PDB file of C-alpha atoms in Angstrom:
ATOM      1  CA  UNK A   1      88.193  75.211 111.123  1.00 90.00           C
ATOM      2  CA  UNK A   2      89.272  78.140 109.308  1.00 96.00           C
ATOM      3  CA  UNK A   3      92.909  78.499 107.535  1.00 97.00           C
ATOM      4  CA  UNK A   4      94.638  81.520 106.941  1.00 98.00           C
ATOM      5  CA  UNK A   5      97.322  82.066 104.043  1.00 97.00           C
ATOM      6  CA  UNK A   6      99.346  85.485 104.268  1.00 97.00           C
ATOM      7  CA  UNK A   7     101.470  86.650 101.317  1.00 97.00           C
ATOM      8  CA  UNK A   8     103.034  90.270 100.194  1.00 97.00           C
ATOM      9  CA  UNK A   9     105.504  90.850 102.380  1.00 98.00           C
ATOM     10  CA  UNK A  10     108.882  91.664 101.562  1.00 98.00           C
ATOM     11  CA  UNK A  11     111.573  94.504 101.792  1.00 98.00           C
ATOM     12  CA  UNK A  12     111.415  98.214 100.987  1.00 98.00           C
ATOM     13  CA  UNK A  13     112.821 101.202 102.094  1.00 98.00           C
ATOM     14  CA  UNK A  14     111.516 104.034 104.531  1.00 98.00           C
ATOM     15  CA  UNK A  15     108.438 105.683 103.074  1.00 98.00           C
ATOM     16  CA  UNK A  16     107.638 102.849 100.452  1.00 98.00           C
ATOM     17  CA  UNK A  17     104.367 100.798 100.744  1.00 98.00           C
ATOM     18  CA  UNK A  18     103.532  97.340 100.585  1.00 98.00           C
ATOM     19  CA  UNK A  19      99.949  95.133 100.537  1.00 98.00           C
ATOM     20  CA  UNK A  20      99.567  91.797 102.719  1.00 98.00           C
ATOM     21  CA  UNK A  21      96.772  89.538 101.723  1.00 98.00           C
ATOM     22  CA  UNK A  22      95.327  86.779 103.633  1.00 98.00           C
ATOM     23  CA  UNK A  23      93.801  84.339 102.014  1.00 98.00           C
ATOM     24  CA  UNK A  24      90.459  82.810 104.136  1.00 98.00           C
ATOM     25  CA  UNK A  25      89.251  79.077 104.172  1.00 97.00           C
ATOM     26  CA  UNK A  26      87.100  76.784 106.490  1.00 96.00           C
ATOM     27  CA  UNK A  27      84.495  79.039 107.541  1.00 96.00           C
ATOM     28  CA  UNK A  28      81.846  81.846 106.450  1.00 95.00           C
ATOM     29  CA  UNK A  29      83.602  84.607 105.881  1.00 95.00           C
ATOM     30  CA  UNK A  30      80.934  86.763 107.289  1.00 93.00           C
ATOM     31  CA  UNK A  31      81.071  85.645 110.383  1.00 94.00           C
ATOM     32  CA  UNK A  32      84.480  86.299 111.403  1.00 96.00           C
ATOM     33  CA  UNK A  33      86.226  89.189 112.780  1.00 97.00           C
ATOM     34  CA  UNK A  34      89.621  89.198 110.880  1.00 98.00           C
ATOM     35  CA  UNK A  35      92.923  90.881 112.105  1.00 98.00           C
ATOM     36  CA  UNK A  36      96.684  91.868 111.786  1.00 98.00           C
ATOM     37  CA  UNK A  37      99.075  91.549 114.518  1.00 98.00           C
ATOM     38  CA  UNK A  38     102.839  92.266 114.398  1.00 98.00           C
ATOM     39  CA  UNK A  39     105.845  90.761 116.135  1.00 98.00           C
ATOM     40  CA  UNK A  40     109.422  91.428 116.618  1.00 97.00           C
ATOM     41  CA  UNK A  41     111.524  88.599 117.889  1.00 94.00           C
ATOM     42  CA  UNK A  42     111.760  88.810 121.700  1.00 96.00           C
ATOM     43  CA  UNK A  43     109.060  91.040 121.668  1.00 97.00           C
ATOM     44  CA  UNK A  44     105.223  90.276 122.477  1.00 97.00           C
ATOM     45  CA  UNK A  45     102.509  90.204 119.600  1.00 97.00           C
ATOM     46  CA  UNK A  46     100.648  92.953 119.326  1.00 97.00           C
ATOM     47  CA  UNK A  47      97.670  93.946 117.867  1.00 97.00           C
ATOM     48  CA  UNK A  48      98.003  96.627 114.705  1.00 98.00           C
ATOM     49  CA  UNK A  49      94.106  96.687 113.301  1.00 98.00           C
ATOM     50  CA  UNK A  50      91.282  94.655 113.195  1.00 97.00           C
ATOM     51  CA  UNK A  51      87.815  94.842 110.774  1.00 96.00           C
ATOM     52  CA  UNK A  52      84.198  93.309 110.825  1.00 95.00           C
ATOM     53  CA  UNK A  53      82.222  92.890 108.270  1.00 92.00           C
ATOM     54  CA  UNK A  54      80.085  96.082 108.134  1.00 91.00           C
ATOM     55  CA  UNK A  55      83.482  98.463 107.830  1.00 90.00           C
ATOM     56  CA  UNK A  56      83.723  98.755 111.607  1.00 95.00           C
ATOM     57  CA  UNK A  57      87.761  98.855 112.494  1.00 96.00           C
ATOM     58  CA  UNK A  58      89.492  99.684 115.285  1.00 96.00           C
ATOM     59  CA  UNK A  59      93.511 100.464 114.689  1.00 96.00           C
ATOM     60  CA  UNK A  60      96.716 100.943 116.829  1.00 96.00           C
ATOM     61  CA  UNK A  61      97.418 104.662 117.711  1.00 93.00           C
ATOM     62  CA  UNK A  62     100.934 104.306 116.362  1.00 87.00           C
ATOM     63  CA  UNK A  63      99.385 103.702 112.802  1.00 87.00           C
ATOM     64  CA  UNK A  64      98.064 107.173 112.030  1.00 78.00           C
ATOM     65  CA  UNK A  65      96.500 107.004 108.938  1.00 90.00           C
ATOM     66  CA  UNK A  66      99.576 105.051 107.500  1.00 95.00           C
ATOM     67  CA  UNK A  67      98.099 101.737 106.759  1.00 97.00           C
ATOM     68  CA  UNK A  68      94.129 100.327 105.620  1.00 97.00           C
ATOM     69  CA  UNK A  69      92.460  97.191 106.024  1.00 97.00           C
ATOM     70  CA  UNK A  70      89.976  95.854 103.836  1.00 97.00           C
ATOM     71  CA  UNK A  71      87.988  93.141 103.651  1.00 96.00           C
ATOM     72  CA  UNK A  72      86.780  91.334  99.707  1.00 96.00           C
ATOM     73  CA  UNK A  73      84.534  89.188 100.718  1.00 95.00           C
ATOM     74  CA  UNK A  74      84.155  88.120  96.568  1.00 96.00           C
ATOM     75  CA  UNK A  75      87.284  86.584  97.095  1.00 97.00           C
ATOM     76  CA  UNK A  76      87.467  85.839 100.684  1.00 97.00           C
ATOM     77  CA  UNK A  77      90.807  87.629 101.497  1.00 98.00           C
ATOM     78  CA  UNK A  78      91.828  90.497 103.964  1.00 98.00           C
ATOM     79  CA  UNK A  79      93.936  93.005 102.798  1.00 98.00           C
ATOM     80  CA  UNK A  80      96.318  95.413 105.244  1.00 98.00           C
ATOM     81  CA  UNK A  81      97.910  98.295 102.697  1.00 98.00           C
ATOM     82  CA  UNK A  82     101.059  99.867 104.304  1.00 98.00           C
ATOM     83  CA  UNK A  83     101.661 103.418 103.125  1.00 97.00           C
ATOM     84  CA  UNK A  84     105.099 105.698 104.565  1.00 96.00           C
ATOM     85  CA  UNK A  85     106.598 102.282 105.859  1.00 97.00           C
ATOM     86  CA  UNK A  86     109.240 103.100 108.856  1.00 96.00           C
ATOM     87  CA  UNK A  87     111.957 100.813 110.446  1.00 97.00           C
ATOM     88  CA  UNK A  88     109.868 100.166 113.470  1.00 96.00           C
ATOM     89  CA  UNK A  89     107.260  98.686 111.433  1.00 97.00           C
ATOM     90  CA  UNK A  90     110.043  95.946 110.629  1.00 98.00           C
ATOM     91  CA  UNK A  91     108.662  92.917 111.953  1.00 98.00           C
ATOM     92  CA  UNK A  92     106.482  89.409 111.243  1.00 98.00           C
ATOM     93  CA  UNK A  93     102.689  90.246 110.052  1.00 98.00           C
ATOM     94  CA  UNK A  94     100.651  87.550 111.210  1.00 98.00           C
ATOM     95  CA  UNK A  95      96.542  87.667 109.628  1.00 98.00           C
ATOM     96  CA  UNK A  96      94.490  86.070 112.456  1.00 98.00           C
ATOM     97  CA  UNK A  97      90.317  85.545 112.965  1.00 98.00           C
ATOM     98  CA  UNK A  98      87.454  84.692 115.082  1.00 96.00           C
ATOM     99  CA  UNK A  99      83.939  83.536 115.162  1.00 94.00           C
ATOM    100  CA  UNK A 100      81.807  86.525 115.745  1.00 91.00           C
ATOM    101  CA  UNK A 101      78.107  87.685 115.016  1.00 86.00           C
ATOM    102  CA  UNK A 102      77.335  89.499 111.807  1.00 81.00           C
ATOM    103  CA  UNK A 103      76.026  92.603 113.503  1.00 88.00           C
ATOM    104  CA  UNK A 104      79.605  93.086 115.420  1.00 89.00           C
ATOM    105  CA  UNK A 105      80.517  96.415 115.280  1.00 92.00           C
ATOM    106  CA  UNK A 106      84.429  96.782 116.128  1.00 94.00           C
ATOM    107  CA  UNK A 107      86.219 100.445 117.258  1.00 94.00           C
ATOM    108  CA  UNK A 108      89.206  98.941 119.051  1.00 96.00           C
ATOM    109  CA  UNK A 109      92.299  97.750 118.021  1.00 97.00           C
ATOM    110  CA  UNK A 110      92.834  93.375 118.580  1.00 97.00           C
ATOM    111  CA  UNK A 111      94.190  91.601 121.533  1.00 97.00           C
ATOM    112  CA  UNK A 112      96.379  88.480 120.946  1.00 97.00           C
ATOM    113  CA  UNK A 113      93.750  86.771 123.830  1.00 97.00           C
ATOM    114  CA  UNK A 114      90.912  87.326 121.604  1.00 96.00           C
ATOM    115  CA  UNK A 115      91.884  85.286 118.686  1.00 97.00           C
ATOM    116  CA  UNK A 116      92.514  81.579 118.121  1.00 95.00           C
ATOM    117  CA  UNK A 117      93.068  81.311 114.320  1.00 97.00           C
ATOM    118  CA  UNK A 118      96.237  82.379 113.125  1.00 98.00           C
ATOM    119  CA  UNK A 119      97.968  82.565 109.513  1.00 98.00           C
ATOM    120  CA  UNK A 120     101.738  81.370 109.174  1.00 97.00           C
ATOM    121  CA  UNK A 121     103.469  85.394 109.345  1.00 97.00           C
ATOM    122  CA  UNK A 122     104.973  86.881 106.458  1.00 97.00           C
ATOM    123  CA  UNK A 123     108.172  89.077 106.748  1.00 98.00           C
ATOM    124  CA  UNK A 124     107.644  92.664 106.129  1.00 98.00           C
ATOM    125  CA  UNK A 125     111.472  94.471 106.391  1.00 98.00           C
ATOM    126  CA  UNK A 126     111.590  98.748 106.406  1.00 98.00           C
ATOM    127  CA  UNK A 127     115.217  99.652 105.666  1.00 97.00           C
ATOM    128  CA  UNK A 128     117.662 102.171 103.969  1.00 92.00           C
TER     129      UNK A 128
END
């Protein structure tokens, strides 16, 4: 089964940036559709972006442009860069995946109900 290691969050202040890795074991890398999700306590998951292998991605609306997800499949690790951080991006970043054909093209964001791998969340904190 695969495992999935996130690390790079931490806490910066409105406008900074910040990189989250997720580290990929278990499974072909190639075959999985890998995502980030976000969650605020007493708040639902929600999906921010999701990527398949051929550079297919599908992001949330509230992202504009802000933040870029990348796949290194050399090294088996997704990457989500967050550029002109804001308070309400304050939350838990959790990496997730799913077993999915190569030829998968994605062009919507993820849905919590789609995945069933999930990384352990890493703390990402936007404040003056």
């Amino acid at each position: 089964q695969v495992q999935l290691v996130e690390s790079g969050g931490g806490s910066v202040q409105p406008g900074g940036s910040l990189r989250l890795s997720c580290a990929a074991s278990g499974y072909p890398f190639p075959r999985l559709l890998l995502a980030w999700f976000r969650q605020v306590p007493g708040k639902q998951r929600e999906g921010v972006v999701q990527a398949d292998r051929t550079g297919g991605t599908g992001y949330a609306d509230y992202i504009r442009g802000r933040f870029v997800i990348s796949r290194d499949s050399a090294k088996n690790t997704l990457y989500l860069q967050m550029n002109a951080l804001k308070p309400e991006d304050t939350a838990t970043y959790y990496c997730a995946a799913r077993p999915c054909n190569i030829f998968t093209r994605i062009r919507r964001p993820p849905e919590v109900r789609e995945y069933n791998a999930w990384g352990q969340g890493t703390q990402v904190t936007v404040s003056s």
